[in-house]
mmCIF file of C-alpha atoms in Angstrom:
data_model
loop_
_atom_site.group_PDB
_atom_site.id
_atom_site.type_symbol
_atom_site.label_atom_id
_atom_site.label_comp_id
_atom_site.label_asym_id
_atom_site.label_seq_id
_atom_site.Cartn_x
_atom_site.Cartn_y
_atom_site.Cartn_z
ATOM 1 C CA MET A 1 -4.235 -6.733 29.533
ATOM 2 C CA SER A 2 -8.079 -7.174 28.296
ATOM 3 C CA GLU A 3 -9.129 -8.925 24.847
ATOM 4 C CA THR A 4 -10.012 -5.784 23.900
ATOM 5 C CA SER A 5 -7.012 -3.741 24.315
ATOM 6 C CA ALA A 6 -5.102 -6.161 22.669
ATOM 7 C CA GLU A 7 -7.676 -6.083 19.659
ATOM 8 C CA GLU A 8 -6.390 -2.673 19.237
ATOM 9 C CA THR A 9 -3.449 -2.648 19.480
ATOM 10 C CA ARG A 10 -3.532 -5.586 16.720
ATOM 11 C CA TYR A 11 -5.280 -3.272 14.445
ATOM 12 C CA ALA A 12 -3.518 -0.310 14.874
ATOM 13 C CA ARG A 13 -0.207 -2.453 13.798
ATOM 14 C CA LEU A 14 -2.010 -3.903 10.947
ATOM 15 C CA LEU A 15 -2.551 -0.139 9.972
ATOM 16 C CA GLU A 16 1.162 0.581 10.314
ATOM 17 C CA VAL A 17 1.521 -2.455 8.623
ATOM 18 C CA GLU A 18 -1.193 -1.263 5.533
ATOM 19 C CA HIS A 19 1.107 2.087 5.678
ATOM 20 C CA GLU A 20 4.369 0.920 5.592
ATOM 21 C CA VAL A 21 3.834 -1.301 2.862
ATOM 22 C CA ALA A 22 2.176 1.232 1.188
ATOM 23 C CA VAL A 23 4.689 3.963 1.378
ATOM 24 C CA LEU A 24 7.018 0.469 -0.042
ATOM 25 C CA HIS A 25 5.309 -0.414 -3.137
ATOM 26 C CA GLN A 26 5.301 4.216 -3.725
ATOM 27 C CA SER A 27 9.122 3.708 -3.147
ATOM 28 C CA THR A 28 9.947 0.729 -4.943
ATOM 29 C CA ARG A 29 7.530 1.630 -8.623
ATOM 30 C CA ALA A 30 9.527 4.948 -8.812
ATOM 31 C CA ARG A 31 12.726 3.629 -8.210
ATOM 32 C CA LEU A 32 12.208 0.828 -10.404
ATOM 33 C CA LYS A 33 10.801 3.112 -13.193
ATOM 34 C CA LEU A 34 14.312 4.894 -12.659
ATOM 35 C CA LEU A 35 16.137 1.501 -13.498
ATOM 36 C CA VAL A 36 14.129 0.612 -16.528
ATOM 37 C CA GLU A 37 14.596 3.115 -17.762
ATOM 38 C CA ARG A 38 17.678 2.968 -17.283
ATOM 39 C CA PHE A 39 18.466 -0.165 -18.346
ATOM 40 C CA ASP A 40 16.285 0.267 -21.869
ATOM 41 C CA PRO A 41 14.311 3.896 -22.468
ATOM 42 C CA GLU A 42 11.582 2.280 -24.240
ATOM 43 C CA LEU A 43 11.108 0.231 -21.844
ATOM 44 C CA GLN A 44 7.748 -0.072 -19.472
ATOM 45 C CA PRO A 45 8.152 -2.179 -16.356
ATOM 46 C CA ALA A 46 5.981 -4.401 -17.261
ATOM 47 C CA GLY A 47 8.240 -5.455 -19.552
ATOM 48 C CA PHE A 48 11.092 -4.857 -17.415
ATOM 49 C CA GLY A 49 9.439 -8.057 -15.361
ATOM 50 C CA VAL A 50 7.956 -10.178 -17.945
ATOM 51 C CA LEU A 51 11.433 -9.873 -20.026
ATOM 52 C CA ARG A 52 13.276 -11.132 -15.811
ATOM 53 C CA TYR A 53 10.099 -13.435 -15.651
ATOM 54 C CA VAL A 54 11.558 -14.874 -19.192
ATOM 55 C CA ILE A 55 15.422 -15.348 -17.894
ATOM 56 C CA ALA A 56 14.418 -17.257 -14.842
ATOM 57 C CA ASN A 57 12.303 -19.658 -16.360
ATOM 58 C CA GLU A 58 13.539 -19.978 -20.160
ATOM 59 C CA PRO A 59 13.016 -21.507 -22.659
ATOM 60 C CA ILE A 60 8.443 -20.836 -21.779
ATOM 61 C CA ARG A 61 5.512 -20.256 -23.818
ATOM 62 C CA ALA A 62 4.479 -16.900 -23.936
ATOM 63 C CA GLY A 63 0.745 -18.277 -22.145
ATOM 64 C CA GLY A 64 3.162 -19.156 -19.212
ATOM 65 C CA ILE A 65 4.353 -16.035 -18.339
ATOM 66 C CA ALA A 66 0.245 -14.728 -18.689
ATOM 67 C CA ALA A 67 -1.074 -16.746 -16.344
ATOM 68 C CA ALA A 68 2.198 -16.568 -13.393
ATOM 69 C CA LEU A 69 2.468 -12.621 -13.630
ATOM 70 C CA GLY A 70 -1.748 -12.469 -13.358
ATOM 71 C CA ILE A 71 -1.553 -10.132 -16.520
ATOM 72 C CA ASP A 72 -4.113 -10.113 -19.532
ATOM 73 C CA LYS A 73 -2.332 -12.237 -22.466
ATOM 74 C CA SER A 74 -2.560 -9.033 -24.372
ATOM 75 C CA ALA A 75 -0.401 -6.868 -23.231
ATOM 76 C CA VAL A 76 1.584 -10.363 -22.503
ATOM 77 C CA SER A 77 2.485 -10.111 -26.183
ATOM 78 C CA ARG A 78 2.359 -6.098 -26.539
ATOM 79 C CA GLN A 79 5.361 -6.347 -24.065
ATOM 80 C CA LEU A 80 6.963 -9.594 -25.780
ATOM 81 C CA THR A 81 6.766 -7.494 -29.100
ATOM 82 C CA ILE A 82 8.607 -4.259 -27.499
ATOM 83 C CA LEU A 83 11.218 -6.839 -26.209
ATOM 84 C CA ARG A 84 11.823 -8.906 -29.552
ATOM 85 C CA ASP A 85 12.311 -5.313 -31.074
ATOM 86 C CA ALA A 86 14.987 -4.073 -28.720
ATOM 87 C CA GLY A 87 16.937 -7.823 -29.201
ATOM 88 C CA LEU A 88 16.150 -8.825 -25.607
ATOM 89 C CA ILE A 89 14.173 -11.685 -25.957
ATOM 90 C CA ASP A 90 14.177 -14.481 -28.811
ATOM 91 C CA THR A 91 11.520 -17.254 -30.020
ATOM 92 C CA ARG A 92 12.548 -20.889 -30.984
ATOM 93 C CA PRO A 93 10.021 -23.229 -32.029
ATOM 94 C CA ASP A 94 8.529 -25.735 -29.284
ATOM 95 C CA PRO A 95 10.155 -29.486 -29.651
ATOM 96 C CA GLU A 96 7.254 -30.512 -27.937
ATOM 97 C CA ASP A 97 4.582 -28.702 -30.522
ATOM 98 C CA GLY A 98 5.710 -27.340 -33.544
ATOM 99 C CA ARG A 99 2.903 -24.976 -33.696
ATOM 100 C CA ALA A 100 4.278 -22.938 -30.089
ATOM 101 C CA THR A 101 7.225 -20.959 -29.750
ATOM 102 C CA LEU A 102 9.617 -20.526 -27.100
ATOM 103 C CA LEU A 103 10.585 -17.349 -25.832
ATOM 104 C CA VAL A 104 14.342 -17.321 -24.631
ATOM 105 C CA GLY A 105 16.602 -13.689 -23.251
ATOM 106 C CA THR A 106 19.413 -12.911 -25.638
ATOM 107 C CA PRO A 107 22.938 -12.321 -24.366
ATOM 108 C CA ALA A 108 22.699 -8.539 -24.474
ATOM 109 C CA ALA A 109 19.300 -8.930 -22.368
ATOM 110 C CA ARG A 110 21.186 -11.284 -19.714
ATOM 111 C CA GLU A 111 24.378 -8.695 -19.869
ATOM 112 C CA ALA A 112 21.932 -5.658 -19.579
ATOM 113 C CA LEU A 113 20.186 -7.715 -16.443
ATOM 114 C CA ASP A 114 23.125 -8.383 -15.133
ATOM 115 C CA ALA A 115 23.827 -5.006 -14.221
ATOM 116 C CA PHE A 116 20.507 -4.001 -13.697
ATOM 117 C CA ARG A 117 21.064 -6.585 -10.274
ATOM 118 C CA SER A 118 24.852 -4.855 -9.455
ATOM 119 C CA GLU A 119 23.003 -1.527 -9.259
ATOM 120 C CA VAL A 120 19.411 -2.606 -7.441
ATOM 121 C CA ARG A 121 22.356 -4.745 -5.153
ATOM 122 C CA SER A 122 24.174 -1.181 -4.789
ATOM 123 C CA GLY A 123 21.343 0.708 -3.803
ATOM 124 C CA TYR A 124 20.178 -1.862 -1.310
ATOM 125 C CA GLU A 125 23.915 -1.310 0.829
ATOM 126 C CA ARG A 126 23.891 2.259 0.963
ATOM 127 C CA VAL A 127 20.190 1.993 2.189
ATOM 128 C CA LEU A 128 20.865 -0.692 4.740
ATOM 129 C CA ALA A 129 24.448 0.531 4.992
ATOM 130 C CA GLU A 130 23.951 1.414 9.116
ATOM 131 C CA TRP A 131 21.884 -2.202 9.497
ATOM 132 C CA ASP A 132 23.754 -4.976 11.625
ATOM 133 C CA SER A 133 24.082 -8.351 9.291
ATOM 134 C CA GLU A 134 20.907 -9.703 12.440
ATOM 135 C CA GLU A 135 18.630 -6.977 11.441
ATOM 136 C CA VAL A 136 18.791 -7.517 8.490
ATOM 137 C CA ALA A 137 18.548 -11.067 8.167
ATOM 138 C CA GLN A 138 15.644 -10.625 10.168
ATOM 139 C CA PHE A 139 14.588 -8.467 7.731
ATOM 140 C CA ALA A 140 14.957 -10.704 4.959
ATOM 141 C CA ARG A 141 13.224 -13.215 7.122
ATOM 142 C CA LEU A 142 10.733 -11.389 7.529
ATOM 143 C CA LEU A 143 9.695 -10.302 4.214
ATOM 144 C CA ARG A 144 9.700 -13.943 3.007
ATOM 145 C CA LYS A 145 7.821 -15.186 5.294
ATOM 146 C CA PHE A 146 5.150 -11.879 5.113
ATOM 147 C CA ASN A 147 5.366 -12.533 1.110
ATOM 148 C CA HIS A 148 4.705 -16.166 1.625
ATOM 149 C CA SER A 149 1.982 -15.584 3.106
ATOM 150 C CA LEU A 150 0.867 -12.640 0.848
ATOM 151 C CA SER A 151 1.359 -15.293 -1.943
ATOM 152 C CA GLN A 152 -0.828 -18.281 -0.333
ATOM 153 C CA ARG A 153 -3.670 -15.315 0.585
ATOM 154 C CA THR A 154 -3.595 -14.893 -3.453
ATOM 155 C CA SER A 155 -3.111 -17.770 -4.603
ATOM 156 C CA GLU A 156 -6.598 -19.262 -2.601
ATOM 157 C CA ALA A 157 -8.537 -15.868 -3.592
ATOM 158 C CA THR A 158 -7.552 -17.036 -7.128
ATOM 159 C CA SER A 159 -8.551 -20.016 -6.649
ATOM 160 C CA ARG A 160 -11.817 -19.319 -6.173
ATOM 161 C CA GLN A 161 -12.841 -17.200 -8.285
ATOM 162 C CA ASP A 162 -11.438 -19.745 -11.123
ATOM 163 C CA ASP A 163 -13.664 -22.232 -8.918
ATOM 164 C CA GLY A 164 -16.845 -19.920 -10.248
ATOM 165 C CA PRO A 165 -20.023 -18.466 -7.658
ATOM 166 C CA ALA A 166 -21.182 -20.760 -5.026
ATOM 167 C CA THR A 167 -24.446 -23.003 -5.830
ATOM 168 C CA THR A 168 -26.443 -23.648 -3.511
#
């Protein structure tokens, strides 16, 4: 195969990946929206993401959530207010800094999140029902590799952005 032909083939495959990732993103957003509405009709998908992060990393400060999720602090604050009002998170004083508060999920949030995860897992079981175990393992491995590469590139781009414009 000539070098040009190999480049054209790779380009075509990259376009396929771009298309399939876009389809995955759209279907995942739509499914997440439906599941989040069942979880709590007042909750937005962004708020659900904040709640999942709090529970996975508790106790945590609001600033840590904003930095980790790449969301504006004011947007995180709005979502935390909604979560607090819904009884899904609690605050407690930070023992290292009395002026700061730490966020933790409530038992009700953990129970609802477990039910949510069970429903998500059941959905994946239905979608992948016709795949054999090796195909599922290969898909998980490649998806993990893709996400790792994507995360690295995003971190590198963010680092360059944080460094400010290059000077000559």
